[in-house]
Short mmCIF file of C-alpha atoms in Angstrom, two decimals:
data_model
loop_
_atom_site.label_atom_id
_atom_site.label_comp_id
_atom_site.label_asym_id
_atom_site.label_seq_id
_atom_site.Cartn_x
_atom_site.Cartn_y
_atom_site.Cartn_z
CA UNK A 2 -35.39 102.34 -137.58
CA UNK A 3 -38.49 101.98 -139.50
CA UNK A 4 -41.01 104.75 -138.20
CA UNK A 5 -44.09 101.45 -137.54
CA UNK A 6 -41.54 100.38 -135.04
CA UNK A 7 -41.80 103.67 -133.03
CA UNK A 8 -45.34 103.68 -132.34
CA UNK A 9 -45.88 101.35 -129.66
CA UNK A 10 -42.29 103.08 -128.21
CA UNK A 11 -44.56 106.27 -128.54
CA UNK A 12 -47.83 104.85 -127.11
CA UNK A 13 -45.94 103.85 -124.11
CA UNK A 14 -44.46 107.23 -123.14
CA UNK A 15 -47.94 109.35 -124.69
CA UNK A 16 -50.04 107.27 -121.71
CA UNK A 17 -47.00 107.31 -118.89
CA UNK A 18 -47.17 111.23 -119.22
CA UNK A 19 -50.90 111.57 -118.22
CA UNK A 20 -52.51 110.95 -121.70
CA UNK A 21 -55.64 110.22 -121.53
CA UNK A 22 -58.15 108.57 -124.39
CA UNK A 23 -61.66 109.36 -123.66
CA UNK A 24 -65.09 106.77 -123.75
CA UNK A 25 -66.78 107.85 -127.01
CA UNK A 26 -69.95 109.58 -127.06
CA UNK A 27 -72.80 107.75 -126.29
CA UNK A 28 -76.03 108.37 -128.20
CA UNK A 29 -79.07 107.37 -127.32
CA UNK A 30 -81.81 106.91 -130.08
CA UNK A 31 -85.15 106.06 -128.43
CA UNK A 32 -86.63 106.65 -131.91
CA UNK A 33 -85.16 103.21 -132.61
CA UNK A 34 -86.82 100.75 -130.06
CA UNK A 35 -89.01 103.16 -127.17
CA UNK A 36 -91.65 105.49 -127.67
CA UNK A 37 -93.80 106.84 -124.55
CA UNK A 38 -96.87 104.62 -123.91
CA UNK A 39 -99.53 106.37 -125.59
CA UNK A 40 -101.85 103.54 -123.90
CA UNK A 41 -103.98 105.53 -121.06
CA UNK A 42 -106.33 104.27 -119.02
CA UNK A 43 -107.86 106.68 -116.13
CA UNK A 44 -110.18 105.07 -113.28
CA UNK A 45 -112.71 108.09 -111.56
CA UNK A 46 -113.33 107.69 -107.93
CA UNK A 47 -115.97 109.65 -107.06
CA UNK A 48 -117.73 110.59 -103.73
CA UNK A 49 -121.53 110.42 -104.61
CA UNK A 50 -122.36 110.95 -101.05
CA UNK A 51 -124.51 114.29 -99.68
CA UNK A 52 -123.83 117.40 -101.64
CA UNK A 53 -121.10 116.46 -103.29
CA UNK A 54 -123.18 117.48 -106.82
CA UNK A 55 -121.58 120.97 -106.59
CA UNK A 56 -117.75 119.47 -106.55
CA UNK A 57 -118.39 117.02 -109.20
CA UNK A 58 -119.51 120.26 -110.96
CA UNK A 59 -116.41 122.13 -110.78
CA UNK A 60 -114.66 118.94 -111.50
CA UNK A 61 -116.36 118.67 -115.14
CA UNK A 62 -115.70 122.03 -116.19
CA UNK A 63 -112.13 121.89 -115.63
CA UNK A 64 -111.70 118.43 -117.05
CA UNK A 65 -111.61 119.57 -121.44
CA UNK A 66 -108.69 121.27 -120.06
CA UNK A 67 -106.98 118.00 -119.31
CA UNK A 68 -108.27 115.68 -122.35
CA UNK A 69 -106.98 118.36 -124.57
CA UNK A 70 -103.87 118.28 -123.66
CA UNK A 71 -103.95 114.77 -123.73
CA UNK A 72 -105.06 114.39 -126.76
CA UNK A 73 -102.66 117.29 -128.21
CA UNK A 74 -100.54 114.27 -127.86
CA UNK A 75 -101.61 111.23 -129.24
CA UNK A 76 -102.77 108.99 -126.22
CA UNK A 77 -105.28 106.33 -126.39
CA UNK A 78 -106.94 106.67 -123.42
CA UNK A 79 -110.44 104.96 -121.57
CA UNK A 80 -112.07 106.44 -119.11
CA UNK A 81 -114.03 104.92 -116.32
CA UNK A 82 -116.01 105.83 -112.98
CA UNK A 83 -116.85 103.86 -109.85
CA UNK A 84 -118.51 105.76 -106.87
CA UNK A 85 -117.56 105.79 -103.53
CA UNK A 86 -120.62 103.91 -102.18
CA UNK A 87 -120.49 99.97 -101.06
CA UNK A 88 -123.95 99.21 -100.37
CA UNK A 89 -125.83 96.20 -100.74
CA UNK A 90 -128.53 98.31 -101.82
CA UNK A 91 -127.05 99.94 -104.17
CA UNK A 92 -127.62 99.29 -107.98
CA UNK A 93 -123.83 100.19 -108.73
CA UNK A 94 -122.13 99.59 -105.88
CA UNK A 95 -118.69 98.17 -106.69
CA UNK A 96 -119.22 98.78 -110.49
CA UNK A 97 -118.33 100.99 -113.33
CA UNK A 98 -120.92 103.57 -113.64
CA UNK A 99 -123.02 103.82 -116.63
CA UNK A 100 -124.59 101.13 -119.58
CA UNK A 101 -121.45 101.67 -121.10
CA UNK A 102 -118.70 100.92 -118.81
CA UNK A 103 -115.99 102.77 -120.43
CA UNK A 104 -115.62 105.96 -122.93
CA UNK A 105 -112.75 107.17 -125.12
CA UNK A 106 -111.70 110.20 -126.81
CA UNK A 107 -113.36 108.73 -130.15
CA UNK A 108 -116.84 108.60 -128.50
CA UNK A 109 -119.78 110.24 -129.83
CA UNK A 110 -120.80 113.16 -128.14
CA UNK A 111 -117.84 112.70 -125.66
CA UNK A 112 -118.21 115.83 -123.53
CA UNK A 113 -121.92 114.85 -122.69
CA UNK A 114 -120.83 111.30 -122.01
CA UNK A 115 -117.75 112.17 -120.04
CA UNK A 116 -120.51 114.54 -118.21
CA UNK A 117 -122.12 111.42 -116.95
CA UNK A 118 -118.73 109.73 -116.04
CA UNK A 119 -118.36 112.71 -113.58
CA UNK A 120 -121.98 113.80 -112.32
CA UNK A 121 -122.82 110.90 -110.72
CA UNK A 122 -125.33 112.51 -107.91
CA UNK A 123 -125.33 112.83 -104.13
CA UNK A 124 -127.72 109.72 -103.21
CA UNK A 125 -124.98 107.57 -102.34
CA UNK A 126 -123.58 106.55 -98.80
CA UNK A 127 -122.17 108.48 -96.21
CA UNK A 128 -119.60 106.00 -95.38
CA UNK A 129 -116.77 106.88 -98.20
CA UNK A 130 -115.20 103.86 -99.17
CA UNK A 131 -113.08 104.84 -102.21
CA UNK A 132 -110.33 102.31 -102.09
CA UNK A 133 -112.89 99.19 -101.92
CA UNK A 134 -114.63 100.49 -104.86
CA UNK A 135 -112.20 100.47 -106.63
CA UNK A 136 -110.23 97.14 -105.85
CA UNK A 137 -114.28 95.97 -106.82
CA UNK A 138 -113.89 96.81 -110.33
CA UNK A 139 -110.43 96.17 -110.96
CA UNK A 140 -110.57 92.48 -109.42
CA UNK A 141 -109.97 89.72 -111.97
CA UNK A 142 -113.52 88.95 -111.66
CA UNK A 143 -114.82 91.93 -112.50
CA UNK A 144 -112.81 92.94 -115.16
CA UNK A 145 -113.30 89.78 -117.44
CA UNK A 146 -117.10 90.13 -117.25
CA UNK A 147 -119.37 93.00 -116.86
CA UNK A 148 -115.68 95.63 -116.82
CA UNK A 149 -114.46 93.37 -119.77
CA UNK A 150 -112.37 96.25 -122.25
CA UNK A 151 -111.67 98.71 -119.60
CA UNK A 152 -108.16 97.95 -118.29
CA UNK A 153 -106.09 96.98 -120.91
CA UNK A 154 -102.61 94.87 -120.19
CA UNK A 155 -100.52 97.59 -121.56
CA UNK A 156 -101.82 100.47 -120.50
CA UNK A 157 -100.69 102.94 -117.85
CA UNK A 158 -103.39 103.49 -115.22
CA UNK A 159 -103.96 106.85 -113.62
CA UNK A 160 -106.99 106.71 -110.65
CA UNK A 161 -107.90 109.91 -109.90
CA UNK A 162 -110.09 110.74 -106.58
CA UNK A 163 -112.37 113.33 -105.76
CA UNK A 164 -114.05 113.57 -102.33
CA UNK A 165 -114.62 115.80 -99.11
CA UNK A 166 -113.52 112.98 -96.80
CA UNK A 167 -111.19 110.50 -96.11
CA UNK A 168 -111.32 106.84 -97.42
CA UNK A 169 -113.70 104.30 -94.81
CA UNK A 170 -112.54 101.18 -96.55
CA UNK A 171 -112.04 98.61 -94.28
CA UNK A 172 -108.27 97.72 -95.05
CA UNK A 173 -105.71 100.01 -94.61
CA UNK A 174 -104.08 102.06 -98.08
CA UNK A 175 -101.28 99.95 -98.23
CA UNK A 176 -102.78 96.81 -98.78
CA UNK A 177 -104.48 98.35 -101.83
CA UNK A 178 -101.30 100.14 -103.13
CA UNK A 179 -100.05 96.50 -103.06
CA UNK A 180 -102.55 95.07 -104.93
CA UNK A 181 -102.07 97.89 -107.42
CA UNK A 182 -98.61 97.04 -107.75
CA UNK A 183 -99.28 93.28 -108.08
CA UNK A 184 -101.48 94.47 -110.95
CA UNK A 185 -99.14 96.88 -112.48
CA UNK A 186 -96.00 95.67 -111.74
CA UNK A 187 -93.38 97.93 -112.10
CA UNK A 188 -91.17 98.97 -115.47
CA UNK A 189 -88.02 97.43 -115.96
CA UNK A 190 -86.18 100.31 -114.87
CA UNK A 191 -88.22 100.51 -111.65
CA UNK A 192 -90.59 103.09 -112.37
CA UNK A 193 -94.54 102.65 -111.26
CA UNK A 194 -97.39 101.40 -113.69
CA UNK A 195 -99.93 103.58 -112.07
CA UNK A 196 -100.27 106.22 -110.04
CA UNK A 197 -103.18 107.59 -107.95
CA UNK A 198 -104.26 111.67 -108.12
CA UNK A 199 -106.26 113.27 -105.60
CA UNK A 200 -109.11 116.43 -105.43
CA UNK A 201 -109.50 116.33 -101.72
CA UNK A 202 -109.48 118.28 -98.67
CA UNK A 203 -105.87 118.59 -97.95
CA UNK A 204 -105.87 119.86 -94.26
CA UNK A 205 -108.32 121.39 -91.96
CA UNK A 206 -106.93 124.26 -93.11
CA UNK A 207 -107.87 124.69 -96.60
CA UNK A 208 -109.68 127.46 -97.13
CA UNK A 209 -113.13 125.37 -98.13
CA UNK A 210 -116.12 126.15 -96.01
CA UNK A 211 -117.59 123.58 -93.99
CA UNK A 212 -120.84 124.84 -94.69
CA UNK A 213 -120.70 123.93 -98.37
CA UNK A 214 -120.79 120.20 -97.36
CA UNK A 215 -121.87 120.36 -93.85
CA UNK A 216 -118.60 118.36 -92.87
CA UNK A 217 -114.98 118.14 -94.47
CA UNK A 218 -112.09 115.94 -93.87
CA UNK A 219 -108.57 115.76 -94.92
CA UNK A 220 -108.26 112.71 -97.46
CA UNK A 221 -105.00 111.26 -95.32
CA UNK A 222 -105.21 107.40 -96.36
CA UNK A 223 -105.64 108.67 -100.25
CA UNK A 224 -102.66 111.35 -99.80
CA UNK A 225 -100.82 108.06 -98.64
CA UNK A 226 -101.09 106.33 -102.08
CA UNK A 227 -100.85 109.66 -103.85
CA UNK A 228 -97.47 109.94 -102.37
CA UNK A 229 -96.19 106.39 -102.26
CA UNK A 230 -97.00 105.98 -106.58
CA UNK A 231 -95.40 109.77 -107.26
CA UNK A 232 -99.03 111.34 -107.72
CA UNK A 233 -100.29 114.73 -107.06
CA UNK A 234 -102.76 115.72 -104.30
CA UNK A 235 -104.79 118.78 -105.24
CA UNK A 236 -107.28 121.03 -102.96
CA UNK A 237 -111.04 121.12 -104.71
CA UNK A 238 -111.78 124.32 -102.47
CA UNK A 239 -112.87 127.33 -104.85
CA UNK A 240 -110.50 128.14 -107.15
CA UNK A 241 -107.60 126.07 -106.15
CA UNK A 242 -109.67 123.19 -108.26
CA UNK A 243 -108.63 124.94 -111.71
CA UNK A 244 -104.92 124.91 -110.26
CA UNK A 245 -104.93 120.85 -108.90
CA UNK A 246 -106.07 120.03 -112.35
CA UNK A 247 -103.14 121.93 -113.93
CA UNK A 248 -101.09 120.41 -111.46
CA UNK A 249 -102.27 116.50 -112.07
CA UNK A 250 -102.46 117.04 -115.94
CA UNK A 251 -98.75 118.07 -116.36
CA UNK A 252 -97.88 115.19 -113.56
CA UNK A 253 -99.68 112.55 -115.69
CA UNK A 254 -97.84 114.36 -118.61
CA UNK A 255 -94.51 113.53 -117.04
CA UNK A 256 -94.79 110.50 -115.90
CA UNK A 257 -95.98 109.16 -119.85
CA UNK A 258 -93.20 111.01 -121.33
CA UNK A 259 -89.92 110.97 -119.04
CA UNK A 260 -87.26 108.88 -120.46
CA UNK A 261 -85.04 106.94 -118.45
CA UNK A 262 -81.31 106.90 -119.32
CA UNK A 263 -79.29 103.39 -119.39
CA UNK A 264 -76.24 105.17 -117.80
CA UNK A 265 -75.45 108.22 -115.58
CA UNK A 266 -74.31 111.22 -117.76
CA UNK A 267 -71.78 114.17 -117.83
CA UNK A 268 -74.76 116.15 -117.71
CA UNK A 269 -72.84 119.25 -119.56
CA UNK A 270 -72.63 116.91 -122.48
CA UNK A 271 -76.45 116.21 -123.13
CA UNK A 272 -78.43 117.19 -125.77
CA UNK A 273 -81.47 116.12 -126.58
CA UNK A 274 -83.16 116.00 -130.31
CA UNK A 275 -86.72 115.96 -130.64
CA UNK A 276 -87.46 115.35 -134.94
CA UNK A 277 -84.27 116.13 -135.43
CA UNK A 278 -84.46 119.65 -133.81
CA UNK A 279 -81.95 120.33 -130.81
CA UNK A 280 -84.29 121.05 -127.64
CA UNK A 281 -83.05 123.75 -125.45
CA UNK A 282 -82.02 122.65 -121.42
CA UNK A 283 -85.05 124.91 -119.80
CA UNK A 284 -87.34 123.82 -116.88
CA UNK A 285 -89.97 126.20 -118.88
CA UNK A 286 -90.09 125.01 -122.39
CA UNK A 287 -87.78 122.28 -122.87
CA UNK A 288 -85.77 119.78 -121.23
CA UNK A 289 -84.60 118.70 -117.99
CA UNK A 290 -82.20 116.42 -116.25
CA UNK A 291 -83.22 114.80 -112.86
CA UNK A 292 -79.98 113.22 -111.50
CA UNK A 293 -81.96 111.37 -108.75
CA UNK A 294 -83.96 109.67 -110.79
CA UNK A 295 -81.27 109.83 -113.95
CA UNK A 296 -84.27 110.38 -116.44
CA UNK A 297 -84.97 113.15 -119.16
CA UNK A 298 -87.96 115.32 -118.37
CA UNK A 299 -89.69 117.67 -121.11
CA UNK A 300 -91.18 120.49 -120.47
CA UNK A 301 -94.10 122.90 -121.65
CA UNK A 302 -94.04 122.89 -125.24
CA UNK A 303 -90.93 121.11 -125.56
CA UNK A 304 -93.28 117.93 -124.83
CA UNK A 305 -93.19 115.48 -128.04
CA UNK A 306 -95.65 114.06 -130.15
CA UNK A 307 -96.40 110.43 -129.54
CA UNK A 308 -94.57 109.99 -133.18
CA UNK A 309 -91.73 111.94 -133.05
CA UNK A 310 -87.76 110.18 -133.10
CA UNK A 311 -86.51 111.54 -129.82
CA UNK A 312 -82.17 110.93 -129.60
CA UNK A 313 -80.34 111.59 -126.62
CA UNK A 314 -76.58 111.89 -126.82
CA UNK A 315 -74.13 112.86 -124.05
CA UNK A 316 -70.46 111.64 -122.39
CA UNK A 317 -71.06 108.38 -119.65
CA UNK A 318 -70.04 109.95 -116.52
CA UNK A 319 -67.80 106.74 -116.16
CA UNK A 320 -65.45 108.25 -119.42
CA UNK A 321 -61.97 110.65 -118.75
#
């Protein structure tokens, strides 16, 4: 018998005695067709009501911390501020503060304009109403006029918040997480456009003193949003401000550079490439694998450049 005729003979009793042919390898090679969005636009909220100079303060010196970073890798970003206040009577109520509306990393003099992005004063209204703000300036109407270059269609938009108090606005927070949503519609693979931050009072137990302010209130209806878009609520009292801004910079840092997977992995079989370099599995400095969310997270200095060919390979969970 001529040995060709054997091997479907030998197939046959190979699989009928537990052999088993595995799924090959999957790689994927975001290198190819997705880079992180390096487009990054970031919307200020600021309380300018009474003696709220000192926080906005604290806030500034903290925030070359967080551009650096930010500009360590790559991203384009604007940066915009509305205040808090909603009055009539009020020259920039429901507007972007400042003759120019918008500043980016390529501005002249950028620390002293993104100084007057962030001390706005304390003249403003007592009535906080953060979330009407800024629906104000990122309404259609708004935004193709005198905000015309701030929000651009591609971008990811971070809003961060500062205040003593919670939001007044006269609708509740999730009617204006749904308008965000309706204006950043969600990725493809489900993840949010935006995502709200927070420098707040976080309980009447934080250890801020009243008598800084005169009066302090947990921010509950911006902790809300924080939490529904996967943000990070951080306590402005003393020095817990340096650690909130830590805490927001490597959140915003995440979301911009996780990459969702296509398929669920044998997660012993992943290894990740960043330039061609094999990055170590470490929650430190390097990668991790969130099976909830079935993404790759980097970490520390394991973070990429906005350029760099990133490859993921690993086994489909679905293969013997």
């Amino acid at each position: 018998m001529k040995i060709w005729l054997l091997l479907p003979l030998l197939l046959l009793i190979g699989c009928s005695n537990g052999v088993e042919f595995n799924v090959a390898e999957t790689s994927q090679n975001f290198a190819q067709d997705v880079k992180y969005n390096r487009t990054l636009d970031i919307l200020f909220v600021i309380d300018n009501g009474q003696s709220m100079n000192m926080v906005q303060k604290q806030l500034h010196d903290q925030l070359p911390y967080l551009f650096d970073s930010l500009q360590d890798l790559d991203m384009d970003i604007h940066i915009a501020t509305t205040s808090m206040t909603m009055l009539s009577s009020f020259p920039e109520s429901g507007k972007l503060v400042g003759t120019t509306k918008y500043i980016t990393m390529d501005t002249p003099n950028f620390v002293e304009e993104l100084k007057k992005k962030i001390f706005i004063g304390e003249n403003g209204s007592t009535l906080e109403e953060g979330f009407a703000a800024m629906e104000a300036v990122l309404s259609e109407s708004y935004r193709t006029t005198e905000g015309k270059g701030f929000l651009r269609d591609d971008s990811f938009l971070s809003i961060i918040v500062l205040t003593n108090e919670d939001d007044k606005s006269a609708k509740p927070w999730n009617y204006y997480a749904s308008m965000l949503d309706k204006l950043r519609p969600n990725h493809p693979d489900g993840t949010k456009a935006w995502t709200m931050n927070f420098f707040g009072v976080l309980s009447q137990q934080d250890n801020c003193s009243s008598s800084e302010w005169g009066f302090k209130e947990p921010g509950l209806k911006f902790m809300e949003a924080v939490t529904y878009s996967g943000g990070i609520s951080g306590s402005l009292c003393g020095n817990d401000l340096y650690r909130s801004v830590s805490s927001i910079k490597a959140r915003i840092i995440q979301i911009l550079t996780d990459y969702k997977l296509d398929r669920k992995p044998k997660v012993d079989t992943i290894r990740v490439y960043v330039a061609g370099i094999e990055v170590p599995k470490n929650d430190t400095n390097g990668w991790s694998y969130l099976v909830t969310e079935n993404l790759i997270r980097f970490n520390g200095s394991a973070v990429p450049g906005a350029e760099q060919g990133i490859r993921v390979d690993f086994l489909p969970d679905e293969a013997n």
